Amino acid sequence: MAEYWNINPEHESAVRDFFTSVPEADVVLDFEIGEKDFVNSGKGSAEVKNTLKRLGIGPETLRRIAVASYEAEINVTAHSQGGRMDSYLYDEFILIRFTDKGPGIADIEQAMVPGFSTADDLVREMGFGAGLGLPNILKNSDALHIVSAQGESTRVEIMIFYGN
Amino acid sequence: MSEKRYYHAIQILDDNCTGCTACVRVCPTEAIRVRDRKATIDQNRCIDCGNCVTACQFHAIIPRSDPLDIIQNFKYKVAIISSSYAGQFSEDVSYPVAKQALLKLGFDEVAEESYVTEFVIRIIRDYIRTHKEIRPIISSNCPAVVRLIQVKFPSLLPNMLHLEAPMSILTRFIREEVQRSKNLKEDELGVFLIVPCVAHVTAVHQPEGAYKHLQDGACSAGMIYGKLKDLLKNIQNNPQEIDTYEKGLTWALSGLEGEMAEDKDIRALTVNGIENVMEVLSKVEDHYLDQYDYIVLRSCTNGCVGGCLNIENPFVAMSRIKKLIREGKPFDFDTTELDDLYKEGEFAVVPLKPRSIMELDKDIKTAIKKMKQINEFLIMLPGLNCSACGSPTCYALAEDIVQGKATIDDCVVLLKRHTKEEEQ
Ligand SMILES: Nc1ncnc2c1ncn2[C@@H]1O[C@H](COP(=O)(O)OP(=O)(O)OP(=O)(O)O)[C@@H](O)[C@H]1O
Ligand SMILES: [Mg+2]
């Protein structure tokens, strides 16, 4: 399995600490994501956003979380055979984990390049496939962790701090 | 801390309320609860959309508007008819007849919202073009939408079109013109709106962002229709020459407002119905609709023709108004004075402020704790969202329990299960 990491230096140690211990979260939200189910895709991230609103998290952070989780959710719908989205709310940040049933990403570094896309016709018809989703996730997250390989499942983990 | 008191044009009559929870289920901001078999409205959450008024079968939720007698407090009385008014009459009653009938009710003069439609579209375009840094601009004409954004989408408040609504612009014009030409003192002139919905009644009594209180009352279109019904025959037989401006009636139909605002450099999106409005606002929040320059949002079906104080079905009313617009003759309304007022910044409004109701707690850590507790209660609850407990969903009940406003025993389904278990 190949692994990709990108961490905002400002939160480097908090992120490392977190991933070595992975404490239990107070609030967990889970959502099934169906293959090519564009009708329901996006509902998981909408639910996360609406939940976070209840916590009084600022609009800019909310936006970053909404954009990053939406893009990742669409990717599972568009490029995989379906999967799930689990969101873990902690006191200072949120971790959103996407796990799918494959077929995996052959070259993660390449998938991260803006404009790179393997989207099929149906996906393009739905208005996706510009190859900007992963770069957008990268831009809006404090930590991005991707584990995948050709023929395997893909795991995408996104961490975003609430800030003040 | 000072709690601001919000005006609302919706009233519950306890004697009529059966506790059926129909209203609880249709409230977009989850403002209604039934406790002890009676509905109550959380005044901080209510946006006066009128959904509950329409949903109540028992006349227990009553729209409030001003009685016609209040116009007698003024020497000179002007009525402004909202554009949707034109769609309320059957086709044998011409629009001029429907308009002049108001004079028989005691008004000295009747003005139409439609006078200023073209002017308003012009200043909206100007606003869109001079605020390029904000996209999309959101129409602020529907008072229920303004309040919805204040309570549920406060991050979008800067996107609101910060200009007075057409009827308020017209009111300013009338105050200047009529007061001068009729030689009236300020308090001798009464200006009243004939409105299609409770949100507009609220907007007259507690305008958001307005610098000045403009109108003296808001009468329900339905109530006016009731009083006119018997007068119409008589007027039809003795019609008077009267000017009407059908071309401007577009304001009653949300789709047409969007189309009129559109231009080579302005892309508009039009949305109506409160559920659709909420979905679109959520997308705007996530920046998925930044490609639009202007978004028209109306809480009611098809726009103001769908208001709960109207009597005609919103689709029939829409079709009638479209016919009037098509057949309307050109009308020259001199806007020089309005243009001057606009240039002087007279139609600008105060930056809109949020009404925060969403946070479970001021402190994020406590809010997360509360959310955890909510989820613990949620697992215990049946998940049927039957609202028999008086809260709209199981989630809302769980939240009410955590906030100390209900107990788990309020769940009827659980109670039934427990009694069954005890019997066995
Ligand atoms: N969950 C996944 N499973 C398999 N492949 C994926 C997955 N997510 C992304 N990819 C691969 O990475 C590529 C780039 O993804 P990215 O989200 O950046 O662009 P896109 O989805 O193709 O287009 P856009 O997101 O702009 O609509 C995809 O085309 C796909 O090949
Ligand atoms: Mg994508």
XYZ file of C-alpha atoms and ligand atoms in Angstrom:
620
model
C 0.000 0.000 0.000
C 1.185 3.465 -0.837
C 0.768 6.251 1.665
C 0.484 10.002 1.235
C 0.783 12.621 3.958
C 0.390 16.345 4.014
C 0.340 18.216 7.301
C -0.017 21.917 8.018
C 3.258 22.688 9.936
C 1.281 24.763 12.442
C -0.451 21.595 13.680
C 2.380 19.095 13.021
C 2.833 17.830 16.578
C -0.898 17.736 17.391
C -1.512 15.688 14.262
C 1.357 13.269 14.984
C 0.214 12.839 18.589
C -3.284 12.186 17.447
C -2.390 9.530 14.904
C -0.145 7.657 17.335
C -2.819 7.342 20.006
C -6.184 7.936 18.205
C -8.321 8.716 21.271
C -12.020 7.961 21.299
C -14.223 10.754 19.975
C -17.193 12.195 21.873
C -19.336 12.425 18.787
C -19.230 10.151 15.748
C -21.298 10.509 12.574
C -21.363 7.768 9.963
C -22.732 7.667 6.472
C -22.903 5.049 3.704
C -21.828 6.173 0.244
C -23.200 4.274 -2.774
C -21.339 3.670 -6.031
C -22.387 6.272 -8.641
C -25.201 7.390 -6.324
C -25.036 11.060 -7.295
C -28.535 11.692 -5.964
C -27.496 11.143 -2.367
C -23.851 12.020 -2.613
C -23.139 15.164 -0.642
C -25.679 14.417 2.056
C -23.024 13.045 4.391
C -20.957 16.208 4.238
C -24.086 18.345 4.546
C -24.960 16.483 7.736
C -21.490 17.055 9.109
C -21.707 20.754 8.344
C -25.112 21.100 9.959
C -23.892 19.238 13.028
C -20.889 21.526 13.306
C -23.082 24.601 13.054
C -24.686 23.461 16.279
C -21.295 23.715 17.952
C -20.878 27.347 17.023
C -17.872 26.756 14.782
C -16.979 29.795 12.663
C -18.192 30.151 9.074
C -14.723 30.025 7.471
C -13.818 26.750 9.207
C -17.256 25.396 8.377
C -16.665 26.205 4.746
C -13.303 24.434 4.681
C -14.789 21.339 6.289
C -17.786 21.382 3.952
C -15.675 21.728 0.813
C -13.090 19.100 1.761
C -15.644 16.533 2.901
C -17.881 17.112 -0.091
C -15.048 16.554 -2.564
C -13.959 13.377 -0.825
C -17.520 12.096 -0.651
C -18.030 12.716 -4.377
C -14.772 10.922 -5.112
C -16.007 7.781 -3.368
C -19.262 8.020 -5.342
C -17.558 8.722 -8.649
C -14.421 6.620 -8.590
C -15.056 3.672 -6.253
C -17.459 0.809 -5.770
C -18.958 2.583 -2.770
C -17.871 3.003 0.796
C -18.464 4.987 3.943
C -17.726 8.228 5.650
C -17.029 8.411 9.398
C -16.649 11.755 11.112
C -15.110 12.073 14.569
C -15.645 15.281 16.502
C -13.018 16.224 19.065
C -12.716 19.342 21.202
C -10.308 21.105 18.851
C -10.679 19.449 15.467
C -12.641 17.063 13.314
C -11.327 13.899 11.639
C -13.272 12.635 8.647
C -12.367 9.199 7.328
C -13.507 7.851 3.961
C -13.045 4.158 3.282
C -14.171 2.507 0.080
C -14.228 -0.910 -1.584
C -11.655 -0.147 -4.242
C -10.410 -0.223 -7.056
C -7.827 2.057 -5.432
C -5.491 4.717 -6.722
C -2.483 3.470 -8.675
C -0.351 6.578 -8.180
C -1.422 8.944 -5.419
C 1.119 11.670 -6.231
C -0.245 11.753 -9.768
C -3.866 11.859 -8.537
C -2.928 14.921 -6.458
C -1.815 16.887 -9.539
C -4.420 19.548 -10.411
C -6.172 18.543 -13.627
C -5.422 14.832 -13.374
C -8.577 12.775 -13.674
C -9.672 9.317 -14.734
C -13.376 10.221 -14.523
C -15.571 8.216 -16.896
C -18.283 9.648 -19.144
C -21.074 9.323 -16.586
C -19.031 11.181 -13.979
C -18.198 13.951 -16.455
C -21.835 14.192 -17.438
C -22.638 14.838 -13.783
C -20.312 17.831 -13.929
C -17.299 16.288 -12.214
C -13.904 15.242 -13.549
C -11.927 18.477 -13.660
C -9.256 16.839 -11.540
C -9.512 19.528 -8.892
C -11.117 17.618 -6.019
C -8.028 16.277 -4.291
C -6.083 19.556 -4.691
C -9.090 21.318 -3.177
C -9.125 18.917 -0.231
C -5.419 19.527 0.253
C -5.913 23.288 0.241
C -8.733 23.201 2.798
C -7.401 20.660 5.298
C -4.861 20.819 8.103
C -3.881 17.201 7.565
C -4.548 14.903 4.631
C -3.674 11.221 4.757
C -4.327 8.847 1.866
C -3.639 5.125 1.849
C -4.280 3.186 -1.356
C -2.911 0.898 -4.055
C -4.117 -0.434 -7.392
C -6.796 -3.063 -6.834
C -7.109 -2.217 -3.133
C -9.468 -0.058 -1.118
C -8.734 3.606 -0.600
C -8.681 5.398 2.746
C -8.736 9.168 2.849
C -8.415 10.929 6.201
C -8.970 14.641 6.581
C -8.270 16.620 9.729
C -9.373 20.205 10.205
C -8.870 22.336 13.338
C -11.687 24.646 14.406
C -9.373 27.569 15.162
C -10.849 30.435 17.176
C -27.927 40.340 29.024
C -30.721 42.032 27.150
C -32.910 39.687 25.144
C -34.295 41.307 22.050
C -38.009 40.773 21.645
C -39.028 39.827 18.164
C -42.361 40.798 16.695
C -44.313 37.949 15.097
C -47.493 37.945 13.059
C -48.475 34.442 14.102
C -50.629 33.730 17.106
C -51.738 30.474 18.696
C -55.268 30.165 20.024
C -54.914 27.660 22.871
C -58.630 26.910 22.926
C -58.568 25.655 19.350
C -55.260 23.781 19.560
C -55.709 20.018 19.704
C -51.996 19.299 20.057
C -52.008 17.423 16.739
C -48.383 18.429 15.868
C -49.099 19.180 12.186
C -47.458 22.579 12.699
C -44.479 21.071 14.499
C -43.620 18.993 11.450
C -43.724 21.788 8.872
C -41.685 24.399 10.722
C -38.408 24.967 8.847
C -36.571 26.268 11.902
C -38.013 23.701 14.324
C -39.481 26.530 16.364
C -42.689 24.796 17.459
C -43.209 22.312 20.275
C -46.377 20.779 21.628
C -46.219 20.517 25.414
C -49.208 19.625 27.589
C -51.247 19.195 24.398
C -50.730 22.815 23.296
C -48.457 24.230 20.636
C -45.949 26.922 21.566
C -43.633 28.890 19.298
C -40.057 29.767 20.182
C -40.028 33.479 19.391
C -36.312 33.500 18.761
C -36.515 30.846 16.074
C -39.736 31.809 14.282
C -39.158 33.437 10.890
C -42.846 34.131 10.113
C -42.865 31.928 7.026
C -46.501 30.986 7.614
C -46.061 27.241 7.024
C -47.781 26.475 10.325
C -50.698 28.758 9.503
C -51.352 26.760 6.348
C -50.798 23.405 8.070
C -53.207 23.964 10.968
C -56.598 22.389 10.314
C -58.152 23.713 13.501
C -57.792 27.478 13.084
C -55.553 27.431 16.098
C -52.680 29.221 14.367
C -53.906 32.567 13.261
C -52.130 35.051 11.064
C -52.092 38.506 12.566
C -52.505 41.605 10.467
C -53.860 45.066 11.069
C -57.633 45.655 11.077
C -58.961 48.078 8.506
C -60.207 50.528 11.183
C -56.689 51.695 11.944
C -56.648 53.694 8.736
C -59.179 56.025 10.347
C -56.401 57.404 12.555
C -55.081 59.310 9.570
C -56.381 62.213 7.580
C -55.091 60.978 4.237
C -54.837 57.231 3.663
C -52.779 55.552 0.986
C -52.875 51.820 0.236
C -49.984 50.101 -1.523
C -50.969 46.835 -3.134
C -48.425 44.075 -3.341
C -48.192 42.668 -6.862
C -49.701 39.314 -5.956
C -53.001 41.113 -5.157
C -53.725 41.216 -8.892
C -53.891 37.433 -9.039
C -56.587 37.059 -6.387
C -59.628 38.001 -8.457
C -61.600 35.865 -10.865
C -61.202 36.783 -14.504
C -64.465 38.664 -14.824
C -63.097 41.247 -12.380
C -60.629 43.453 -14.223
C -57.486 44.618 -12.478
C -58.528 48.305 -12.568
C -61.768 47.326 -10.827
C -59.877 45.353 -8.187
C -57.667 48.363 -7.642
C -60.335 51.070 -7.422
C -62.441 48.906 -5.129
C -59.957 49.825 -2.408
C -61.100 53.433 -2.624
C -64.540 52.227 -1.512
C -62.973 50.764 1.602
C -61.898 54.213 2.694
C -58.493 54.740 1.147
C -57.926 58.093 -0.535
C -55.344 56.778 -2.916
C -54.104 53.408 -4.126
C -50.547 52.843 -5.307
C -49.114 49.688 -6.818
C -45.862 48.001 -5.909
C -45.557 47.496 -9.641
C -44.857 51.238 -10.185
C -41.321 50.819 -8.970
C -40.471 47.379 -10.375
C -38.348 48.688 -13.221
C -36.618 51.195 -11.003
C -35.880 48.528 -8.414
C -34.463 46.168 -11.031
C -32.224 49.018 -12.173
C -30.830 49.686 -8.712
C -30.438 45.960 -8.031
C -28.310 45.660 -11.160
C -26.312 48.662 -10.085
C -25.803 47.113 -6.646
C -24.677 43.812 -8.183
C -22.221 45.602 -10.451
C -20.784 47.805 -7.723
C -20.369 44.889 -5.288
C -18.262 42.582 -7.428
C -16.334 41.344 -4.401
C -19.460 39.649 -3.035
C -20.924 36.686 -4.914
C -23.637 35.693 -5.088
C -25.776 38.642 -4.006
C -28.964 37.342 -2.368
C -32.293 39.107 -2.859
C -33.606 40.548 0.419
C -37.167 41.072 -0.699
C -38.733 38.123 1.116
C -38.792 38.946 4.854
C -39.069 35.256 5.776
C -35.886 34.511 3.838
C -34.087 37.418 5.505
C -35.012 36.013 8.915
C -34.146 32.469 7.847
C -30.656 33.653 6.924
C -30.379 35.514 10.227
C -31.162 32.384 12.235
C -29.756 29.521 10.161
C -27.232 30.909 7.688
C -25.691 33.934 9.428
C -22.453 33.590 7.464
C -24.416 34.691 4.378
C -25.658 37.993 5.822
C -22.987 40.028 3.983
C -24.314 38.553 0.722
C -27.761 40.045 1.218
C -28.813 42.863 -1.055
C -28.645 45.734 1.413
C -31.390 47.829 -0.169
C -34.973 48.550 0.848
C -37.708 46.356 -0.659
C -39.900 47.801 -3.448
C -42.883 48.605 -1.231
C -40.658 50.501 1.176
C -39.047 52.422 -1.660
C -42.496 53.314 -2.929
C -43.520 54.363 0.584
C -40.654 56.831 0.749
C -41.653 58.218 -2.597
C -45.278 58.588 -1.504
C -44.270 60.227 1.759
C -42.330 62.868 -0.156
C -44.794 63.356 -3.014
C -48.175 63.123 -1.359
C -47.194 64.976 1.777
C -46.028 67.857 -0.383
C -48.824 67.907 -2.957
C -51.629 67.465 -0.424
C -50.017 69.777 2.065
C -50.094 67.240 4.886
C -48.260 67.046 8.177
C -46.146 63.952 8.637
C -48.598 62.250 11.008
C -51.621 63.056 8.888
C -50.511 60.735 6.115
C -51.070 57.002 6.697
C -49.425 54.477 4.383
C -50.681 50.885 4.500
C -49.548 47.785 2.687
C -51.925 45.143 1.372
C -49.762 42.097 1.912
C -49.773 38.441 0.806
C -48.110 36.895 3.847
C -47.430 37.173 7.568
C -43.730 37.811 6.970
C -44.643 41.115 5.356
C -46.845 42.018 8.324
C -43.878 41.387 10.591
C -41.632 43.388 8.288
C -43.934 46.395 8.604
C -43.977 46.197 12.391
C -40.336 45.292 12.889
C -38.339 46.034 9.741
C -34.874 44.496 9.636
C -32.129 46.909 8.712
C -34.424 49.868 8.133
C -33.312 53.274 9.327
C -36.847 54.522 9.648
C -40.188 52.989 10.423
C -41.998 53.557 7.152
C -45.491 52.147 7.066
C -48.413 52.566 9.417
C -49.911 49.122 9.019
C -50.224 45.948 6.979
C -53.601 44.555 5.957
C -54.067 41.002 4.806
C -54.934 40.549 1.122
C -57.424 37.848 2.121
C -59.191 40.099 4.627
C -59.408 42.893 2.043
C -60.788 40.468 -0.514
C -63.485 39.389 1.917
C -64.582 42.982 2.444
C -64.503 43.775 -1.289
C -66.387 40.776 -2.597
C -69.813 42.355 -2.323
C -68.708 45.762 -3.634
C -67.207 44.429 -6.840
C -70.454 43.983 -8.812
C -71.389 47.585 -8.207
C -68.015 48.944 -9.305
C -67.986 46.732 -12.373
C -71.185 48.410 -13.491
C -69.867 51.935 -12.875
C -66.179 51.739 -13.689
C -64.013 54.819 -13.222
C -61.038 55.774 -15.363
C -58.029 54.624 -13.389
C -54.393 54.020 -14.284
C -52.896 50.623 -13.619
C -49.420 49.326 -14.211
C -49.626 45.663 -15.134
C -46.192 45.464 -16.726
C -44.584 45.781 -13.317
C -46.500 42.954 -11.681
C -43.505 40.699 -12.267
C -42.580 41.229 -8.639
C -45.220 38.738 -7.512
C -43.485 35.921 -9.355
C -40.025 34.994 -8.198
C -39.027 33.602 -11.577
C -39.703 36.870 -13.310
C -37.693 38.922 -10.822
C -34.678 36.758 -11.616
C -35.225 37.005 -15.347
C -35.540 40.783 -15.185
C -32.339 41.162 -13.191
C -30.409 39.008 -15.670
C -28.195 40.697 -18.212
C -25.135 39.965 -20.320
C -22.967 40.265 -17.245
C -25.495 39.156 -14.602
C -26.447 35.550 -14.114
C -29.429 34.957 -11.860
C -30.891 31.928 -10.137
C -34.428 31.801 -8.826
C -35.634 29.524 -6.069
C -38.936 29.289 -4.245
C -40.450 27.149 -1.515
C -38.756 27.202 1.888
C -37.302 23.677 1.610
C -35.643 24.513 -1.720
C -34.470 27.806 -0.307
C -32.736 26.064 2.602
C -31.050 23.544 0.299
C -29.752 26.295 -1.966
C -28.559 28.440 0.950
C -26.607 25.463 2.192
C -24.924 25.191 -1.215
C -24.233 28.922 -1.283
C -22.578 28.529 2.105
C -20.247 25.917 0.643
C -19.425 28.194 -2.309
C -20.941 25.881 -4.869
C -23.075 28.624 -6.382
C -20.465 31.358 -6.692
C -20.980 31.375 -10.448
C -24.257 33.242 -9.895
C -24.310 36.992 -9.514
C -27.804 37.199 -8.080
C -30.030 34.703 -6.326
C -33.731 35.360 -5.835
C -35.143 33.405 -2.904
C -38.797 33.358 -1.914
C -40.210 31.347 0.921
C -43.569 30.613 -0.756
C -44.512 28.538 -3.789
C -43.968 30.578 -6.987
C -43.046 33.627 -4.926
C -45.432 36.074 -3.257
C -48.473 34.608 -5.041
C -48.001 31.647 -2.673
C -48.336 33.767 0.482
C -50.596 32.378 3.212
C -52.815 35.477 3.331
C -53.773 35.112 -0.323
C -56.914 33.278 -1.256
C -56.156 32.037 -4.759
C -54.049 28.992 -5.555
C -50.475 30.138 -6.341
C -50.428 28.552 -9.802
C -53.762 29.990 -10.865
C -52.753 33.401 -9.500
C -49.444 33.151 -11.349
C -51.161 32.392 -14.635
C -53.509 35.377 -14.206
C -50.688 37.736 -13.411
C -48.706 36.536 -16.421
C -51.716 37.277 -18.577
C -51.997 40.789 -17.119
C -48.317 41.424 -17.741
C -48.603 40.216 -21.331
C -51.592 42.394 -22.071
C -50.490 45.408 -20.007
C -49.985 48.721 -21.723
C -46.828 50.793 -21.444
C -46.876 53.097 -18.456
C -44.693 56.046 -17.782
C -43.665 56.403 -14.188
C -41.299 59.281 -13.588
C -38.406 58.026 -11.500
C -36.243 61.174 -11.443
C -36.965 61.728 -7.779
C -36.317 58.053 -6.949
C -33.042 58.181 -8.846
C -31.989 61.180 -6.777
C -32.944 59.476 -3.533
C -30.962 56.399 -4.581
C -27.893 58.484 -5.378
C -28.141 60.065 -1.953
C -28.016 56.565 -0.444
C -31.558 56.831 0.898
C -32.420 53.216 0.064
C -29.471 51.629 1.817
C -30.193 49.562 4.921
C -28.232 48.928 8.118
C -25.982 45.824 7.948
C -28.158 42.848 8.901
C -27.329 41.110 12.174
C -27.499 37.397 13.007
C -30.064 35.886 15.374
C -28.077 33.013 16.789
C -30.177 30.047 17.776
C -28.130 27.213 16.412
C -25.383 26.795 18.991
C -26.032 24.178 21.629
C -23.790 26.169 23.910
C -21.586 29.247 23.790
C -18.555 27.090 24.571
C -17.493 24.519 21.955
C -16.374 21.941 24.521
C -19.689 22.099 26.364
C -21.502 22.012 23.039
C -19.690 18.793 22.102
C -20.567 17.299 25.496
C -24.179 18.177 24.916
C -24.056 16.683 21.452
C -22.652 13.504 22.935
C -25.543 13.390 25.390
C -27.994 14.059 22.574
C -26.599 11.062 20.691
C -26.909 8.899 23.799
C -30.583 9.795 24.101
C -31.032 9.373 20.374
C -29.992 5.718 20.597
C -32.678 5.135 23.214
C -35.390 6.793 21.120
C -37.298 4.783 18.477
C -36.191 6.875 15.495
C -39.685 7.068 14.007
C -39.748 10.872 13.960
C -43.481 10.617 14.673
C -43.493 13.917 16.616
C -46.122 12.492 18.988
C -43.932 13.764 21.841
C -44.423 17.295 20.540
C -40.896 17.741 19.170
C -40.455 17.571 15.397
C -37.987 14.657 15.311
C -36.367 12.181 17.682
C -33.213 14.264 17.343
C -35.071 17.396 18.398
C -36.527 15.572 21.412
C -33.075 14.339 22.396
C -31.878 17.918 22.163
C -34.837 19.216 24.151
C -34.058 16.654 26.865
C -30.406 17.714 27.041
C -31.403 21.394 27.123
C -33.801 20.633 29.995
C -36.946 21.326 28.001
C -38.354 17.772 27.902
C -37.824 14.366 29.469
C -37.441 10.932 27.934
C -40.914 10.103 29.284
C -42.328 12.458 26.658
C -41.670 9.715 24.091
C -45.018 8.014 23.607
C -43.572 5.026 21.783
C -41.093 4.238 24.562
C -43.802 4.666 27.154
C -45.990 2.150 25.330
C -43.118 -0.315 25.042
C -42.385 -0.009 28.755
C -46.008 -0.591 29.783
C -46.132 -3.657 27.541
C -42.954 -5.009 29.141
C -44.382 -4.443 32.594
C -47.543 -6.295 31.701
C -45.601 -9.346 30.596
N -11.824 7.127 -3.794
C -11.135 6.971 -4.929
N -10.982 5.748 -5.500
C -10.307 5.598 -6.647
N -9.741 6.619 -7.308
C -9.856 7.857 -6.816
C -10.547 8.101 -5.610
N -10.478 9.437 -5.362
C -9.776 9.982 -6.368
N -9.390 9.051 -7.246
C -8.567 9.240 -8.449
O -7.921 10.499 -8.368
C -8.249 11.293 -9.495
C -8.230 12.735 -9.128
O -9.260 13.004 -8.173
P -9.829 14.478 -8.051
O -10.883 14.478 -7.035
O -8.677 15.406 -7.858
O -10.439 14.756 -9.490
P -11.761 14.163 -10.150
O -12.601 13.531 -9.127
O -11.357 13.299 -11.275
O -12.438 15.477 -10.696
P -13.171 16.607 -9.814
O -12.945 16.281 -8.385
O -12.546 17.904 -10.210
O -14.597 16.519 -10.187
C -9.574 10.749 -9.936
O -9.863 11.036 -11.297
C -9.406 9.260 -9.700
O -8.627 8.668 -10.719
Mg -13.108 14.548 -7.340
